[in-house]
PDB file of C-alpha atoms in Angstrom:
ATOM      1  CA  MET A   1       0.000   0.000   0.000  1.00 42.00           C
ATOM      2  CA  THR A   2       1.110   3.536  -0.602  1.00 46.00           C
ATOM      3  CA  GLY A   3      -0.027   4.796   2.790  1.00 50.00           C
ATOM      4  CA  TRP A   4      -2.872   7.258   2.382  1.00 46.00           C
ATOM      5  CA  THR A   5      -1.871  10.552   3.953  1.00 52.00           C
ATOM      6  CA  GLY A   6      -5.050  12.540   3.287  1.00 52.00           C
ATOM      7  CA  PRO A   7      -7.812  13.260   5.763  1.00 54.00           C
ATOM      8  CA  THR A   8      -9.286  10.263   7.515  1.00 53.00           C
ATOM      9  CA  VAL A   9     -12.920   9.301   7.529  1.00 52.00           C
ATOM     10  CA  ALA A  10     -13.062  10.259  11.201  1.00 52.00           C
ATOM     11  CA  ALA A  11     -12.363  13.864  10.189  1.00 53.00           C
ATOM     12  CA  PHE A  12     -15.389  13.810   7.877  1.00 48.00           C
ATOM     13  CA  LEU A  13     -17.606  12.060  10.399  1.00 49.00           C
ATOM     14  CA  HIS A  14     -16.824  14.690  13.003  1.00 50.00           C
ATOM     15  CA  ASP A  15     -18.947  17.209  11.086  1.00 49.00           C
ATOM     16  CA  LEU A  16     -21.703  14.814  10.042  1.00 46.00           C
ATOM     17  CA  ASP A  17     -24.849  14.048  11.948  1.00 46.00           C
ATOM     18  CA  PRO A  18     -25.331  10.362  12.817  1.00 48.00           C
ATOM     19  CA  LEU A  19     -26.556   8.330   9.872  1.00 46.00           C
ATOM     20  CA  PRO A  20     -30.355   8.420   9.694  1.00 47.00           C
ATOM     21  CA  ASP A  21     -32.546   5.342   9.427  1.00 50.00           C
ATOM     22  CA  ASP A  22     -32.585   3.719   5.978  1.00 47.00           C
ATOM     23  CA  ASP A  23     -35.932   5.268   5.058  1.00 47.00           C
ATOM     24  CA  GLU A  24     -34.593   8.748   5.894  1.00 47.00           C
ATOM     25  CA  ARG A  25     -31.226   8.484   4.098  1.00 40.00           C
ATOM     26  CA  PRO A  26     -30.761  10.770   1.130  1.00 40.00           C
ATOM     27  CA  THR A  27     -30.670   8.963  -2.189  1.00 39.00           C
ATOM     28  CA  LEU A  28     -28.615   9.779  -5.242  1.00 36.00           C
ATOM     29  CA  GLU A  29     -31.213  10.788  -7.768  1.00 38.00           C
ATOM     30  CA  GLY A  30     -30.466  10.602 -11.444  1.00 35.00           C
ATOM     31  CA  ARG A  31     -28.270   7.501 -11.349  1.00 33.00           C
ATOM     32  CA  LEU A  32     -28.322   5.949 -14.805  1.00 33.00           C
ATOM     33  CA  GLY A  33     -26.908   2.495 -15.442  1.00 37.00           C
ATOM     34  CA  ASP A  34     -23.141   2.426 -15.184  1.00 37.00           C
ATOM     35  CA  GLU A  35     -22.644   6.185 -14.944  1.00 40.00           C
ATOM     36  CA  VAL A  36     -20.303   6.976 -12.083  1.00 44.00           C
ATOM     37  CA  MET A  37     -21.323  10.581 -11.608  1.00 46.00           C
ATOM     38  CA  THR A  38     -24.999  11.198 -11.122  1.00 46.00           C
ATOM     39  CA  ARG A  39     -26.894  14.124 -12.594  1.00 40.00           C
ATOM     40  CA  ASN A  40     -26.801  15.947  -9.277  1.00 42.00           C
ATOM     41  CA  GLY A  41     -23.021  15.525  -9.027  1.00 57.00           C
ATOM     42  CA  GLY A  42     -22.985  12.626  -6.562  1.00 76.00           C
ATOM     43  CA  ILE A  43     -20.993   9.447  -7.024  1.00 90.00           C
ATOM     44  CA  ALA A  44     -22.906   6.324  -8.054  1.00 88.00           C
ATOM     45  CA  GLY A  45     -23.471   3.449  -5.665  1.00 90.00           C
ATOM     46  CA  GLY A  46     -24.082  -0.220  -6.332  1.00 88.00           C
ATOM     47  CA  VAL A  47     -26.900  -2.336  -7.681  1.00 86.00           C
ATOM     48  CA  VAL A  48     -28.565  -2.825  -4.278  1.00 89.00           C
ATOM     49  CA  HIS A  49     -26.887  -0.294  -1.990  1.00 89.00           C
ATOM     50  CA  ASP A  50     -26.756   3.468  -2.393  1.00 91.00           C
ATOM     51  CA  LEU A  51     -23.438   5.141  -1.679  1.00 94.00           C
ATOM     52  CA  PRO A  52     -23.230   6.126   2.002  1.00 94.00           C
ATOM     53  CA  ILE A  53     -22.395   9.738   2.765  1.00 93.00           C
ATOM     54  CA  ASP A  54     -19.206   8.909   4.680  1.00 95.00           C
ATOM     55  CA  LEU A  55     -17.812   6.732   1.867  1.00 95.00           C
ATOM     56  CA  GLU A  56     -18.699   9.396  -0.694  1.00 95.00           C
ATOM     57  CA  ALA A  57     -16.786  12.013   1.321  1.00 94.00           C
ATOM     58  CA  ALA A  58     -13.763   9.722   1.617  1.00 96.00           C
ATOM     59  CA  LEU A  59     -13.760   8.973  -2.130  1.00 96.00           C
ATOM     60  CA  LYS A  60     -14.039  12.653  -2.998  1.00 95.00           C
ATOM     61  CA  SER A  61     -11.008  13.375  -0.813  1.00 96.00           C
ATOM     62  CA  ASN A  62      -8.866  10.727  -2.545  1.00 96.00           C
ATOM     63  CA  PRO A  63      -8.654  11.277  -6.324  1.00 95.00           C
ATOM     64  CA  GLN A  64      -6.795   8.008  -6.975  1.00 96.00           C
ATOM     65  CA  ALA A  65      -9.396   5.963  -5.095  1.00 96.00           C
ATOM     66  CA  LEU A  66     -12.163   7.827  -6.942  1.00 96.00           C
ATOM     67  CA  THR A  67     -10.524   7.011 -10.272  1.00 95.00           C
ATOM     68  CA  THR A  68     -10.598   3.292  -9.437  1.00 96.00           C
ATOM     69  CA  TRP A  69     -14.191   3.628  -8.163  1.00 96.00           C
ATOM     70  CA  ALA A  70     -15.155   5.208 -11.481  1.00 93.00           C
ATOM     71  CA  ASP A  71     -13.778   2.159 -13.309  1.00 94.00           C
ATOM     72  CA  LEU A  72     -15.676  -0.400 -11.185  1.00 94.00           C
ATOM     73  CA  THR A  73     -18.838  -2.133 -12.330  1.00 93.00           C
ATOM     74  CA  PRO A  74     -22.022  -1.416 -10.341  1.00 93.00           C
ATOM     75  CA  ILE A  75     -21.759  -4.926  -8.846  1.00 91.00           C
ATOM     76  CA  ALA A  76     -18.168  -4.313  -7.689  1.00 93.00           C
ATOM     77  CA  ARG A  77     -19.194  -0.952  -6.161  1.00 94.00           C
ATOM     78  CA  ASN A  78     -22.052  -2.786  -4.442  1.00 92.00           C
ATOM     79  CA  GLU A  79     -19.589  -5.250  -2.857  1.00 93.00           C
ATOM     80  CA  TRP A  80     -17.491  -2.432  -1.370  1.00 95.00           C
ATOM     81  CA  ILE A  81     -20.569  -0.631  -0.038  1.00 95.00           C
ATOM     82  CA  CYS A  82     -22.111  -3.773   1.472  1.00 93.00           C
ATOM     83  CA  TRP A  83     -18.790  -4.724   3.100  1.00 94.00           C
ATOM     84  CA  ILE A  84     -18.592  -1.280   4.713  1.00 95.00           C
ATOM     85  CA  GLU A  85     -22.252  -1.178   5.743  1.00 93.00           C
ATOM     86  CA  THR A  86     -22.169  -4.593   7.433  1.00 93.00           C
ATOM     87  CA  ALA A  87     -19.700  -3.341  10.049  1.00 94.00           C
ATOM     88  CA  LYS A  88     -21.345  -3.616  13.445  1.00 95.00           C
ATOM     89  CA  LYS A  89     -19.266  -0.934  15.199  1.00 96.00           C
ATOM     90  CA  SER A  90     -18.590   2.599  14.023  1.00 95.00           C
ATOM     91  CA  GLU A  91     -14.858   2.043  14.628  1.00 96.00           C
ATOM     92  CA  THR A  92     -14.937  -0.945  12.268  1.00 96.00           C
ATOM     93  CA  ARG A  93     -16.847   1.054   9.668  1.00 96.00           C
ATOM     94  CA  ILE A  94     -14.242   3.845   9.800  1.00 96.00           C
ATOM     95  CA  LYS A  95     -11.404   1.311   9.494  1.00 96.00           C
ATOM     96  CA  ARG A  96     -13.117  -0.322   6.507  1.00 95.00           C
ATOM     97  CA  ILE A  97     -13.620   3.007   4.740  1.00 97.00           C
ATOM     98  CA  ASN A  98      -9.997   4.030   5.317  1.00 96.00           C
ATOM     99  CA  TRP A  99      -8.663   0.594   4.315  1.00 96.00           C
ATOM    100  CA  GLY A 100     -11.009   0.500   1.323  1.00 96.00           C
ATOM    101  CA  CYS A 101      -9.866   3.892   0.044  1.00 96.00           C
ATOM    102  CA  GLU A 102      -6.218   2.874   0.457  1.00 97.00           C
ATOM    103  CA  ASN A 103      -6.865  -0.296  -1.546  1.00 96.00           C
ATOM    104  CA  LEU A 104      -8.916   1.496  -4.195  1.00 97.00           C
ATOM    105  CA  GLN A 105      -6.064   4.003  -4.430  1.00 97.00           C
ATOM    106  CA  ASP A 106      -3.767   1.050  -5.145  1.00 96.00           C
ATOM    107  CA  GLY A 107      -6.147  -0.208  -7.844  1.00 95.00           C
ATOM    108  CA  LYS A 108      -7.790  -3.031  -5.894  1.00 94.00           C
ATOM    109  CA  ARG A 109     -11.257  -3.777  -7.263  1.00 93.00           C
ATOM    110  CA  ARG A 110     -12.927  -5.886  -4.517  1.00 91.00           C
ATOM    111  CA  PRO A 111     -12.722  -6.130  -0.729  1.00 88.00           C
ATOM    112  CA  CYS A 112     -10.526  -9.008   0.406  1.00 80.00           C
ATOM    113  CA  CYS A 113     -12.050 -12.163   1.824  1.00 76.00           C
ATOM    114  CA  TRP A 114     -15.623 -10.982   1.273  1.00 73.00           C
ATOM    115  CA  PRO A 115     -18.080 -13.699   0.244  1.00 78.00           C
ATOM    116  CA  GLY A 116     -20.291 -11.168  -1.541  1.00 82.00           C
ATOM    117  CA  CYS A 117     -23.358  -9.104  -0.818  1.00 83.00           C
ATOM    118  CA  PRO A 118     -26.072 -11.311   0.674  1.00 84.00           C
ATOM    119  CA  HIS A 119     -28.670  -8.604  -0.022  1.00 80.00           C
ATOM    120  CA  ARG A 120     -28.185  -8.900  -3.786  1.00 70.00           C
ATOM    121  CA  GLU A 121     -28.965 -12.624  -3.671  1.00 66.00           C
ATOM    122  CA  ARG A 122     -32.098 -12.067  -1.557  1.00 58.00           C
ATOM    123  CA  ILE A 123     -33.431  -9.472  -3.979  1.00 58.00           C
ATOM    124  CA  LYS A 124     -32.629 -11.745  -6.933  1.00 55.00           C
ATOM    125  CA  ALA A 125     -34.477 -14.661  -5.296  1.00 58.00           C
ATOM    126  CA  ALA A 126     -37.511 -12.501  -4.451  1.00 57.00           C
ATOM    127  CA  ALA A 127     -37.725 -11.216  -8.034  1.00 58.00           C
ATOM    128  CA  GLY A 128     -37.340 -14.621  -9.638  1.00 59.00           C
TER     129      GLY A 128
END
């Protein structure tokens, strides 16, 4: 790893309110297919999960990580988001965002040792 020296996620979270319940979270309107930037200037999320505010802030602060993010498929973005959102403690979530941005900065395309988003499979089964 190259050792990310930019601001940490904790610095961004300091100024953010606690994450609201899922039904109150802002959504990224205007997301079209594989577009990485949405019409309102946000960064696209995955196929099941929208991009969380704290991950968006971290990506915007790390141009190299954002470049890799822009090259990911929606399914690959979904894996990163799900991996981060399944953290049970806020400390773990912050570590995952920081580690994820460092790895994206180095060109890594998927989180290590992650079996995949279980939510995607549940939605697929319900639709089929």
